[in-house]
CSV table of C-alpha atoms and ligand atoms in Angstrom, one decimal:
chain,number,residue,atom,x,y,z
C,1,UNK,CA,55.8,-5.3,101.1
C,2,UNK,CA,55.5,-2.6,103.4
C,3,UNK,CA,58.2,-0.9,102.6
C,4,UNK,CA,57.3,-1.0,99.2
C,5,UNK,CA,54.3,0.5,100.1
C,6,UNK,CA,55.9,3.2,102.1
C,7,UNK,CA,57.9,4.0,99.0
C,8,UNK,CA,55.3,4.7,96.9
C,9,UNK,CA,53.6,6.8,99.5
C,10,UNK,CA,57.0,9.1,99.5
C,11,UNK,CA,57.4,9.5,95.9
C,12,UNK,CA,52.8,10.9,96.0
C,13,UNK,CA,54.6,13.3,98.8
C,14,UNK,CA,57.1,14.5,96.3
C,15,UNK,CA,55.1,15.0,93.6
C,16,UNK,CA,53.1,16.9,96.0
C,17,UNK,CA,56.1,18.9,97.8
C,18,UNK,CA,57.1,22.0,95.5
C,19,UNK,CA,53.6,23.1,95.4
C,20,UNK,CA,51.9,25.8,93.0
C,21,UNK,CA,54.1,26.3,90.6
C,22,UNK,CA,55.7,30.2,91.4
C,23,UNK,CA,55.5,32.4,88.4
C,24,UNK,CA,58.4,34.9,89.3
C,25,UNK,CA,61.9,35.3,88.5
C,26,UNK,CA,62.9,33.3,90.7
C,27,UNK,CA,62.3,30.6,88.7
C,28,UNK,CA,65.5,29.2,87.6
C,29,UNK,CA,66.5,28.6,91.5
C,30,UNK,CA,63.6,26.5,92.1
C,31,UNK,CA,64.4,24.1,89.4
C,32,UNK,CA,68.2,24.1,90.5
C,33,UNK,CA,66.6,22.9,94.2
C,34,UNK,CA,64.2,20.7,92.9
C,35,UNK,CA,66.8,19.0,90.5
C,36,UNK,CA,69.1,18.5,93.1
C,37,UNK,CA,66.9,17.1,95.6
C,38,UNK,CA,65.7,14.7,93.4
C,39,UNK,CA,69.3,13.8,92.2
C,40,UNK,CA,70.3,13.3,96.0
C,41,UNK,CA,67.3,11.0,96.0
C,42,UNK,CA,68.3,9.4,93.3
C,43,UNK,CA,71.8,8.5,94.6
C,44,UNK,CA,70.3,7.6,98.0
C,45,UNK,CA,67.7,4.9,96.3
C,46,UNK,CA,70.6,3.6,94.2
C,47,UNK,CA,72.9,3.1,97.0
C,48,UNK,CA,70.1,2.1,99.6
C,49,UNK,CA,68.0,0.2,97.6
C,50,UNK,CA,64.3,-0.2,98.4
C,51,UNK,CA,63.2,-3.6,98.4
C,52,UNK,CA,59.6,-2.9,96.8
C,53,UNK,CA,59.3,-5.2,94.1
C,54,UNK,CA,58.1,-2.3,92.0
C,55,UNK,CA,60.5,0.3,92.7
C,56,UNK,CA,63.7,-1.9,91.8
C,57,UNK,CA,63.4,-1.6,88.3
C,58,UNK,CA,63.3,2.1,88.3
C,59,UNK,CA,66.2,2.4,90.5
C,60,UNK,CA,68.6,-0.1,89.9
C,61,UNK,CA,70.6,-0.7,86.7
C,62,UNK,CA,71.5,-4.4,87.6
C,63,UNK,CA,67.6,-5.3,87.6
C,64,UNK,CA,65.5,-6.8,90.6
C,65,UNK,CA,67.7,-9.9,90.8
C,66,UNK,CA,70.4,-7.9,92.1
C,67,UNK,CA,68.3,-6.5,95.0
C,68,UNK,CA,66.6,-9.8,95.9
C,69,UNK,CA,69.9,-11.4,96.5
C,70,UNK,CA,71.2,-8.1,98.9
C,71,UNK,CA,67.8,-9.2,101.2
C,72,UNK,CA,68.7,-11.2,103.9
C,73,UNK,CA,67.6,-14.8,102.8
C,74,UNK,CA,64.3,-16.4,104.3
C,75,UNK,CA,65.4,-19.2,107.0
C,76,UNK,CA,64.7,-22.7,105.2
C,77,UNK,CA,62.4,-24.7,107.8
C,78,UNK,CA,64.7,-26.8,109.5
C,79,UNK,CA,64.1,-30.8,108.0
C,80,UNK,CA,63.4,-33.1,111.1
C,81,UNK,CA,65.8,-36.6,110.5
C,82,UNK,CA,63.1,-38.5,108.5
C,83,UNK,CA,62.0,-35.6,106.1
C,84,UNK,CA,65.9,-35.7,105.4
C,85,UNK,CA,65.7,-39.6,105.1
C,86,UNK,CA,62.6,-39.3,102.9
C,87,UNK,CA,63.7,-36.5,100.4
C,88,UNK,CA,67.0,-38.7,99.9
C,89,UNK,CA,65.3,-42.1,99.1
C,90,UNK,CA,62.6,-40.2,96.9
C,91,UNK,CA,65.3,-38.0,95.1
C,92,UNK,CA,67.5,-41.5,94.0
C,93,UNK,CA,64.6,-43.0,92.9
C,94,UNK,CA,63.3,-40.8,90.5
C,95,UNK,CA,67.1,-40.0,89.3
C,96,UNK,CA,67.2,-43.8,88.5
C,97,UNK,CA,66.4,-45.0,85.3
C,98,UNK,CA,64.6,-48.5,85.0
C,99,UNK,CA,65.5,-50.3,82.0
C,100,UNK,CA,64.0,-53.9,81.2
C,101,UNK,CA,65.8,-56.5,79.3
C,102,UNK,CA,62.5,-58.0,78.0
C,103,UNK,CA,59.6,-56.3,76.4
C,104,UNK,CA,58.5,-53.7,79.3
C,105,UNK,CA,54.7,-54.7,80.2
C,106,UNK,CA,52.1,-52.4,81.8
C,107,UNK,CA,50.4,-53.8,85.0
C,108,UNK,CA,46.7,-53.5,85.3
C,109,UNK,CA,45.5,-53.6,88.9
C,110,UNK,CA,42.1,-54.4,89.7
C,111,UNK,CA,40.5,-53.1,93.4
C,112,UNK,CA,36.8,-54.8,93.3
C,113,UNK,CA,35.1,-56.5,96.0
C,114,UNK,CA,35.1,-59.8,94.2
C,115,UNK,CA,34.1,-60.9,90.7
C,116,UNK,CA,34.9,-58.5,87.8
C,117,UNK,CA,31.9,-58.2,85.7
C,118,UNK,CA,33.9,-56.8,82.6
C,119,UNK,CA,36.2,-59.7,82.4
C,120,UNK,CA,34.8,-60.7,79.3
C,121,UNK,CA,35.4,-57.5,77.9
C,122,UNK,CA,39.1,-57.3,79.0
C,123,UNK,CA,39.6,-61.0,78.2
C,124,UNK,CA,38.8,-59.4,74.5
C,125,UNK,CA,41.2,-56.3,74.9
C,126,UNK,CA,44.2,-58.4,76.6
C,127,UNK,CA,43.7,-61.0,73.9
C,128,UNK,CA,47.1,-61.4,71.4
C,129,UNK,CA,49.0,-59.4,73.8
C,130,UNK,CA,50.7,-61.8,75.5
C,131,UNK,CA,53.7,-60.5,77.2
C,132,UNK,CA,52.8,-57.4,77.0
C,133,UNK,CA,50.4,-56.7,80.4
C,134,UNK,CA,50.3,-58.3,83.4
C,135,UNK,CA,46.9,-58.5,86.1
C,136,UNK,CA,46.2,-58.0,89.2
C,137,UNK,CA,43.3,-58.5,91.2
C,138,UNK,CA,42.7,-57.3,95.2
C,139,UNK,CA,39.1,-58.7,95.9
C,140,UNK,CA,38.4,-57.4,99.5
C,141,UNK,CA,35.1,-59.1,100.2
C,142,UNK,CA,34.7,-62.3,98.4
C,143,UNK,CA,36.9,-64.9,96.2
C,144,UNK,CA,36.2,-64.0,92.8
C,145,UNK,CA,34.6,-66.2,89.9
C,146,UNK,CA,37.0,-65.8,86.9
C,147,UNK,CA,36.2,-66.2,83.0
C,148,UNK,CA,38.9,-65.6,81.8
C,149,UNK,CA,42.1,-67.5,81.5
C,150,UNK,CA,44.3,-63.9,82.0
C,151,UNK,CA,42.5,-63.2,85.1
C,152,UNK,CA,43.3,-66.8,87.1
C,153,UNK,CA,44.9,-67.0,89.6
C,154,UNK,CA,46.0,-63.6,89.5
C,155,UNK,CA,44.8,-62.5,93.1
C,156,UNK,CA,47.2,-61.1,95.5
C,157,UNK,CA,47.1,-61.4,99.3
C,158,UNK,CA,43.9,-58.7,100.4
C,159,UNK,CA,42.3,-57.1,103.1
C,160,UNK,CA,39.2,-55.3,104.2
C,161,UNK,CA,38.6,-51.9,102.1
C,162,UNK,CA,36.5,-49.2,103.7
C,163,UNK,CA,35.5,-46.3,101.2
C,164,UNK,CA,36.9,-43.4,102.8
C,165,UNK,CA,39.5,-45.2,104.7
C,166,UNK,CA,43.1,-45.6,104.6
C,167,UNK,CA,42.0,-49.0,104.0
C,168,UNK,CA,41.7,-48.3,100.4
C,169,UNK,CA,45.0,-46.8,100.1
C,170,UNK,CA,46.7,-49.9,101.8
C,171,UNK,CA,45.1,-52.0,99.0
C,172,UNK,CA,46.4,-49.6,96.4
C,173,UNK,CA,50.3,-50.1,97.7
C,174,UNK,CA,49.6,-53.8,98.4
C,175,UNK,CA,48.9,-53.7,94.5
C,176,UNK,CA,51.8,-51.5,93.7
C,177,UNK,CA,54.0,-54.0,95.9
C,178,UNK,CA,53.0,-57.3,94.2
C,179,UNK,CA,53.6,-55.9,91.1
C,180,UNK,CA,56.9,-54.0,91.5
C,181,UNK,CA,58.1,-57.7,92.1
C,182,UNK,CA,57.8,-58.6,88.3
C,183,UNK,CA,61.3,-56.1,86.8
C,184,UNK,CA,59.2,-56.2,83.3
C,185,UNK,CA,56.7,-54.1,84.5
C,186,UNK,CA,57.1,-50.3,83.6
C,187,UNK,CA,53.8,-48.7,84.6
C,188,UNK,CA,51.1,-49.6,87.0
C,189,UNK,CA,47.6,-49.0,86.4
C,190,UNK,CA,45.0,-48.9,89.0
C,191,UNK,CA,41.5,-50.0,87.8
C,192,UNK,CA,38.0,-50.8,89.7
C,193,UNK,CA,35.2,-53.0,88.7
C,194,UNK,CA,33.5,-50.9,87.5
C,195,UNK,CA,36.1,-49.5,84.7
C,196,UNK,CA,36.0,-50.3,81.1
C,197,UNK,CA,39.2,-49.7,78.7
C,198,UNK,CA,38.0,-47.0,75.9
C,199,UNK,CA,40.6,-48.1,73.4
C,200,UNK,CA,42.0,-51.1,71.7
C,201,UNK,CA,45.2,-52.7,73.7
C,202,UNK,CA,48.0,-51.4,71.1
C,203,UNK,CA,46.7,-47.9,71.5
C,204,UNK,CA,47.1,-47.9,75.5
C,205,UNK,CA,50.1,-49.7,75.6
C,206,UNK,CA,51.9,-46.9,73.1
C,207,UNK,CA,50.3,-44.1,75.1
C,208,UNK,CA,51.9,-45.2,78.4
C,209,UNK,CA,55.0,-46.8,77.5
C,210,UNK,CA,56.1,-44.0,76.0
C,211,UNK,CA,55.1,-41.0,78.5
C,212,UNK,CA,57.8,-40.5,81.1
C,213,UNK,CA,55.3,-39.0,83.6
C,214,UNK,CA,52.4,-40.6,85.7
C,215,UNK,CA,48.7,-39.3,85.3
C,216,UNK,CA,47.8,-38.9,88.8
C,217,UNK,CA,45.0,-36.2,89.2
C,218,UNK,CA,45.7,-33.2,91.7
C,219,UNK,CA,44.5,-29.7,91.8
C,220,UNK,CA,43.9,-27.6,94.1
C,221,UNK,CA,40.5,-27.1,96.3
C,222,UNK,CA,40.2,-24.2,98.5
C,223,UNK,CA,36.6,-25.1,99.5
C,224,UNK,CA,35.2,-27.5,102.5
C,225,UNK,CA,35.4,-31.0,100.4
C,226,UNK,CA,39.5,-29.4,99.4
C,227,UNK,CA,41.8,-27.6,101.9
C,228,UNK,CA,38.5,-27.7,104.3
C,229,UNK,CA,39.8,-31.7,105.3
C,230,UNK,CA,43.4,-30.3,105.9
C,231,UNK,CA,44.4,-30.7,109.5
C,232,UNK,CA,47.4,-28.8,111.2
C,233,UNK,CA,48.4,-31.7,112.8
C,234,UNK,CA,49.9,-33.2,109.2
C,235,UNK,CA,52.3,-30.3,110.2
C,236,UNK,CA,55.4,-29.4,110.2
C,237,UNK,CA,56.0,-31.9,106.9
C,238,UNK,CA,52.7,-31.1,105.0
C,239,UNK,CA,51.3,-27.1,104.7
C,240,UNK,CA,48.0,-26.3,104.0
C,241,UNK,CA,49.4,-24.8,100.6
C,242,UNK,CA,50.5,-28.3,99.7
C,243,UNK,CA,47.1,-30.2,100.0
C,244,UNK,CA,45.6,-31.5,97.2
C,245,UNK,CA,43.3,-33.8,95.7
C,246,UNK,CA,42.2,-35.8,93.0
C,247,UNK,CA,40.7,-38.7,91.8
C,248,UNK,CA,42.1,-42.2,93.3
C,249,UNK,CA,42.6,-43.9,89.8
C,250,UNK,CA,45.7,-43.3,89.0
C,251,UNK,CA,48.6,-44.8,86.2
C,252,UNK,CA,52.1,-44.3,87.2
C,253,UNK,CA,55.3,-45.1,86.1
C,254,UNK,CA,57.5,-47.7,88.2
C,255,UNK,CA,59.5,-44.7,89.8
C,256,UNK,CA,56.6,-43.5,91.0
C,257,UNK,CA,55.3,-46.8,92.1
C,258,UNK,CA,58.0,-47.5,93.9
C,259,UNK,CA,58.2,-44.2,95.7
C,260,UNK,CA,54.6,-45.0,96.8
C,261,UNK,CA,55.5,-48.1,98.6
C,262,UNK,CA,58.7,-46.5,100.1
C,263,UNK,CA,57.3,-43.9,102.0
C,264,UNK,CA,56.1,-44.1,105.3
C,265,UNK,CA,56.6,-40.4,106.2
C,266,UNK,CA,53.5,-38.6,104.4
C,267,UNK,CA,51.5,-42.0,104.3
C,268,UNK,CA,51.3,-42.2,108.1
C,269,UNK,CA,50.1,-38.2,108.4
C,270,UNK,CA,47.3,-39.3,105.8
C,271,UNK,CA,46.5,-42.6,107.9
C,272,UNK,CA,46.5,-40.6,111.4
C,273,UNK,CA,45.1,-37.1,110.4
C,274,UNK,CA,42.8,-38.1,107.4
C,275,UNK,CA,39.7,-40.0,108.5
C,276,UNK,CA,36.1,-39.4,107.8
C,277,UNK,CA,34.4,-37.1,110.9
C,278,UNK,CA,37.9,-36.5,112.5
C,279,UNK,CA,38.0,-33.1,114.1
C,280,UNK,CA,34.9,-32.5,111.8
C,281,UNK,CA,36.4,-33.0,108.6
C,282,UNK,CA,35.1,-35.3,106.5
C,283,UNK,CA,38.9,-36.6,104.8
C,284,UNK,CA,39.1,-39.0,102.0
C,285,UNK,CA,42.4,-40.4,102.2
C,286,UNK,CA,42.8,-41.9,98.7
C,287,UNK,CA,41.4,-37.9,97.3
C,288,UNK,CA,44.3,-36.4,99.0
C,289,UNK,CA,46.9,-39.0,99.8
C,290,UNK,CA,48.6,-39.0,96.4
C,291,UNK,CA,47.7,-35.7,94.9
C,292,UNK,CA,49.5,-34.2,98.0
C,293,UNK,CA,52.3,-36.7,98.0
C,294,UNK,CA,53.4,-36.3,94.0
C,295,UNK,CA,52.6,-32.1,94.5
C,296,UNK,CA,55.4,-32.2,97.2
C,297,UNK,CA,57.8,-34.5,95.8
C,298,UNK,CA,57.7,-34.6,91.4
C,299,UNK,CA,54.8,-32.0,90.6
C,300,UNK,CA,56.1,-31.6,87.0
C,301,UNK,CA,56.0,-35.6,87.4
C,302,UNK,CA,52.7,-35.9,86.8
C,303,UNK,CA,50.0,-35.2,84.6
C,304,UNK,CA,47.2,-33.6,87.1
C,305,UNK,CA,44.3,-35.4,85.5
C,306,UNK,CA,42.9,-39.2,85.6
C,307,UNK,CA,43.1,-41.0,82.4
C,308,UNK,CA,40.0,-42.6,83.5
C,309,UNK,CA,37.2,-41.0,83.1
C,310,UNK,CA,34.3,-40.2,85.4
C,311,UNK,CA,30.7,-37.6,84.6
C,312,UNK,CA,30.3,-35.7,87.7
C,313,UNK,CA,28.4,-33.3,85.8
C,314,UNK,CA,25.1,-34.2,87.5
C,315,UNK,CA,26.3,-32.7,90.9
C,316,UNK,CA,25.3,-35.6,92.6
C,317,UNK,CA,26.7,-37.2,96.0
C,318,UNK,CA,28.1,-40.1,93.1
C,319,UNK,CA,29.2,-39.8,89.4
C,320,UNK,CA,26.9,-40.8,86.6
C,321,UNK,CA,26.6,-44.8,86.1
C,322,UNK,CA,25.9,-46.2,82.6
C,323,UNK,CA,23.4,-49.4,82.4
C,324,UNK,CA,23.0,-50.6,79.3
C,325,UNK,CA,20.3,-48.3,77.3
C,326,UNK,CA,23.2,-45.7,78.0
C,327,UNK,CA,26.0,-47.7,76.3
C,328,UNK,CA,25.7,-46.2,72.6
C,329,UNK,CA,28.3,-45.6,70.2
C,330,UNK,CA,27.7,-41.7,70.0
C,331,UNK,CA,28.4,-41.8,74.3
C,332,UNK,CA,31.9,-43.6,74.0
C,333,UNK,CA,32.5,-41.4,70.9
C,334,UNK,CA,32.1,-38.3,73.1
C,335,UNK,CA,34.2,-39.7,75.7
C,336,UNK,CA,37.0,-40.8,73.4
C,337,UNK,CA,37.0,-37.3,71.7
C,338,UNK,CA,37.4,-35.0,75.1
C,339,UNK,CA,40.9,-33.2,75.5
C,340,UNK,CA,40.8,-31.3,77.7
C,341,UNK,CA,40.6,-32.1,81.9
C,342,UNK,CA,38.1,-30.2,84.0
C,343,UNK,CA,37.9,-29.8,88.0
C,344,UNK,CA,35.4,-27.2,89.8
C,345,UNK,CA,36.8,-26.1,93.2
C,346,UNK,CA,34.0,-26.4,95.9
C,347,UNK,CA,33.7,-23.3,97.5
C,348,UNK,CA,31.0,-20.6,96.9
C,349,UNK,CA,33.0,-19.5,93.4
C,350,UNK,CA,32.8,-23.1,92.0
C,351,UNK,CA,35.5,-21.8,89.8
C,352,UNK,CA,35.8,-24.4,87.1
C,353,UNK,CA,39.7,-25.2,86.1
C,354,UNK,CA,40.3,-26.4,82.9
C,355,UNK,CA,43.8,-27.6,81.1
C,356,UNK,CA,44.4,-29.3,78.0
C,357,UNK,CA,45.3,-32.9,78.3
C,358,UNK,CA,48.8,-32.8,77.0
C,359,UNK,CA,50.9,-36.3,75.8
C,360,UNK,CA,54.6,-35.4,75.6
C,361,UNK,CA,53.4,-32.0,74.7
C,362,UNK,CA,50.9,-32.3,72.4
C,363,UNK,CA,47.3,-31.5,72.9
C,364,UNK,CA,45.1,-35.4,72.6
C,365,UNK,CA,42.1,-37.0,74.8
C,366,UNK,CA,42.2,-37.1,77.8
C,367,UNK,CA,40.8,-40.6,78.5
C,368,UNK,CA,42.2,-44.2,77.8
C,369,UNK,CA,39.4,-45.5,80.6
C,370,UNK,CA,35.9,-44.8,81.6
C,371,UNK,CA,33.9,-45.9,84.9
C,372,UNK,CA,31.1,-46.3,86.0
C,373,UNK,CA,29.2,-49.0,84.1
C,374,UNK,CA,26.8,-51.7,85.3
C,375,UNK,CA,27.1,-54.9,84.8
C,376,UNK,CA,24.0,-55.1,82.6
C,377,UNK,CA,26.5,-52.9,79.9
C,378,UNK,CA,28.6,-55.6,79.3
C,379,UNK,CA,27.3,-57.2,76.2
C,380,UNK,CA,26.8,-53.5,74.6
C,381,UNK,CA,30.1,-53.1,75.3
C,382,UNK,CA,31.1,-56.3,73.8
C,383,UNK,CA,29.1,-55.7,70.7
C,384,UNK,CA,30.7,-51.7,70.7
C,385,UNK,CA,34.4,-53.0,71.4
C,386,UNK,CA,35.6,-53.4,67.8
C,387,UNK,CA,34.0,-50.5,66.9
C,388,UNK,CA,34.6,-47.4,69.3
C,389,UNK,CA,38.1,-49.0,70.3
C,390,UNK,CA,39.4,-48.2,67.2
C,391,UNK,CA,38.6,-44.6,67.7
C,392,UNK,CA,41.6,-42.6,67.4
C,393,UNK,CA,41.9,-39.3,67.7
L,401,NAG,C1,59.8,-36.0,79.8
L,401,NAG,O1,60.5,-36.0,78.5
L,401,NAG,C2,60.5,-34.7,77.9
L,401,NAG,C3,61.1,-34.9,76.5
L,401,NAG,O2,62.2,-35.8,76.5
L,401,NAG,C4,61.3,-33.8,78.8
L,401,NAG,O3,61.3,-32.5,78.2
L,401,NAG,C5,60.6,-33.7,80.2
L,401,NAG,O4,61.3,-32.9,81.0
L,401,NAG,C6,60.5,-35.1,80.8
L,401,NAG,N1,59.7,-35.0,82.0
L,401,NAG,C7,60.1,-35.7,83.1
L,401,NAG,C8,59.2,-35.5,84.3
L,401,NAG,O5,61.0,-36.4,83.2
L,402,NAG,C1,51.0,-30.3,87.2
L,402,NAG,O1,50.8,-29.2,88.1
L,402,NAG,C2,52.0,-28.7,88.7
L,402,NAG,C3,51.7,-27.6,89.7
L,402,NAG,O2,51.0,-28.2,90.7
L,402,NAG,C4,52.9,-28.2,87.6
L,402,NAG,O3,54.2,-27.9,88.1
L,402,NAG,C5,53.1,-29.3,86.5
L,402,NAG,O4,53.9,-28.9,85.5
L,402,NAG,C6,51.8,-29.9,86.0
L,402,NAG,N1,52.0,-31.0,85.1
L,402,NAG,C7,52.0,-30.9,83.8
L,402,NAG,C8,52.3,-32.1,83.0
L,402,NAG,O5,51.6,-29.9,83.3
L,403,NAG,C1,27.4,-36.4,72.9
L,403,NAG,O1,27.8,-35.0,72.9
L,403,NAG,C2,26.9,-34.2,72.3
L,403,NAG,C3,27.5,-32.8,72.2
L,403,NAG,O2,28.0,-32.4,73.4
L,403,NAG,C4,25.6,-34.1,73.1
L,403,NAG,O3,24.6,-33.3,72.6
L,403,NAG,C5,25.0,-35.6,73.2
L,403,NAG,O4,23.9,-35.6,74.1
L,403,NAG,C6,26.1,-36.5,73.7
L,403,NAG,N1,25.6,-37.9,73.7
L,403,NAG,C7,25.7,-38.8,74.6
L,403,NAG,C8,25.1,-40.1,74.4
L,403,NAG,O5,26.3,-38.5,75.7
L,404,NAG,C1,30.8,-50.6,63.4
L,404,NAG,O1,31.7,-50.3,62.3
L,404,NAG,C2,31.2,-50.8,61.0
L,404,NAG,C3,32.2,-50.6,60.0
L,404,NAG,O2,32.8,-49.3,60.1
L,404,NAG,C4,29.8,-50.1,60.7
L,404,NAG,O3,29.3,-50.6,59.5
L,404,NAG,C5,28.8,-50.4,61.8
L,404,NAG,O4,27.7,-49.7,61.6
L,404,NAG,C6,29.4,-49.9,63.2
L,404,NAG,N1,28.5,-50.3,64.2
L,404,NAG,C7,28.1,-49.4,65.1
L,404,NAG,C8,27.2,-50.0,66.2
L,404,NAG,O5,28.4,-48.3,65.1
């Protein structure tokens, strides 16, 4: 850069150099100097090109990536032995295709504290699928009460979960784990008690069966609840520039999950360096954890927004909650019909990001789930299912 800068300031001194123009006969000899000093120059930049971005398309016939390649290369950070292990056992993982013999299914996985109070509702969406889905359920607190027959006895081993706390990201890999034991299942998605599906099961099974990338939110935050929970001692492996976050509910396909469960590397960073009130930051580990993870390793792997959807647009400390006078057809209309993601960085700019939700290329909505809902909702939402579930746009 600064030589490129000093470049530009020689050529203002040329410009500058022959001075008032002399109106005498000896005219012709100042033009034979001038041309010839700036031929000489001319020769000199070609031969000795001047690495200023600008100036290389001026003086060099070959183009810029001619004189980027005559720099001397930037040293690569030198890997220490378990970034090598890691990018390895990430890189064959994603280069290997997973093919099922049987029907591929999609997992749901439920994190709640205990009994789910939408089971009905799901019990209604799973209903003739058979085959198609598998569930299950990480209570952390209490055993739960099922009603319904697909939700039984589906309850892997589980442990405490702290919001905030690495905690909640070890319940999301004990989930990935338990279901990357069943071949048939293709992709994973992660669900809380408080979600509700927005569509019928046919339409959600078609939408992520046949996407070949994972719709994990990440973007990227310069302000205090962003890059302001970044802590140097993540490095050498993760950069500030690399931090990201995002929403914890995630859907991802089984290289992805599997990737998840594998690493160790990046995981143990986040469970060290990312608590709340350490070193004053206030670090979410499931907002950052896999954002930063899938930015490093397969950002064009994944989508960069939920499909569940939240309303943050209050500005509050928590999302917007639906009871039941809130569940109308014209709400999960307007949900079902948004296509486009939004995320607001929070610094002072509170620039607001927005990207069209793109399946396999094409522009549709964003959303496949919605949170969060009381339990009171459940027999709008019942009564609604037929109805907005056929929605599609
Ligand atoms: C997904 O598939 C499309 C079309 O086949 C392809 O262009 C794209 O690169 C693929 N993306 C990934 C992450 O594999
Ligand atoms: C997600 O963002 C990354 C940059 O962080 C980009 O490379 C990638 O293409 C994005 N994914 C999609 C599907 O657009
Ligand atoms: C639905 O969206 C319209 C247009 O943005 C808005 O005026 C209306 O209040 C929304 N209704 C609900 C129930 O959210
Ligand atoms: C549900 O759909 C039916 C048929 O399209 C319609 O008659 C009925 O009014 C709808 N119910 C609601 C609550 O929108």
């Amino acid at each position: 850069m600064k030589t490129g800068q000093k470049w530009q300031l020689d050529m203002g001194d040329m410009k500058i150099l022959p001075g008032p123009r002399p109106r005498t006969t000896k005219r012709p000899l100042w033009i034979i100097i001038l041309v010839s000093m700036v031929s000489v120059f001319l020769i000199c930049a070609y031969i000795y090109p001047p690495s200023g971005t600008a100036a290389c398309y001026i003086f060099s016939s070959k183009g810029c990536k001619v004189i980027t390649d005559w720099l001397p290369p930037i040293p690569a950070r030198e890997y220490s032995d378990a970034e090598i292990a890691s990018r390895i056992v990430i890189r064959e993982i994603l280069n290997t295709p997973f093919v099922t013999a049987n029907t591929p299914k999609i997992a749901f996985l439920f994190l709640t504290p205990g009994s789910l109070p939408f089971e009905k509702l799901w019990d209604k969406f799973f209903h003739g699928h058979e085959g198609k889905f598998s569930v299950y359920v990480h209570a952390s607190k209490e055993k739960p009460v099922h009603v319904s027959r697909y939700f039984s006895g589906r309850e892997t081993h589980s442990n405490e979960v702290i919001w905030g706390k690495i905690s909640m990201v070890d319940a999301e890999r004990r989930l990935l784990a338990n279901a990357l034991h069943d071949p048939d299942n293709q992709h994973f998605v992660l669900l809380s008690d408080s979600c509700v599906p927005l569509h019928n099961f046919d339409y959600i099974y078609q939408y992520l069966i046949n996407t070949n990338i994972s719709y994990v939110d990440c973007f990227n935050d310069p302000g205090p609840h962003g890059n302001g929970r970044y802590s140097e001692h993540m490095l050498p492996e993760i950069q500030m520039k690399d931090f990201r976050k995002g929403a914890q509910w995630f859907s991802m396909k089984r290289q992805h999950a599997l990737i998840v469960v594998a690493d160790n590397l990046y995981y143990s960073k986040f469970r060290d360096y990312c608590k709340p009130g350490v070193e004053g930051h206030n670090c979410i580990a499931d907002e950052h954890y896999l954002p930063t993870f899938f930015h490093m390793t397969d950002p064009g792997g994944i989508a960069n927004w939920s499909i569940t959807h939240v309303d943050w647009s209050e500005r509050k400390w928590h999302p917007k909650s639906y009871g039941a006078q809130d569940v109308t057809y014209e709400l999960l209309q307007n949900i079902t019909s948004i296509d486009v993601s939004v995320h607001v960085t929070s610094d002072e700019r509170k620039e607001v990001q927005r990207w069209p939700c793109l399946w396999n290329g094409v522009q549709r909505p964003c959303y496949l789930f919605a949170r969060k809902f009381y339990p009171e909702a459940l027999n709008n939402l019942l009564n609604l299912f037929s109805n907005y579930s056929s929605i599609s746009a």
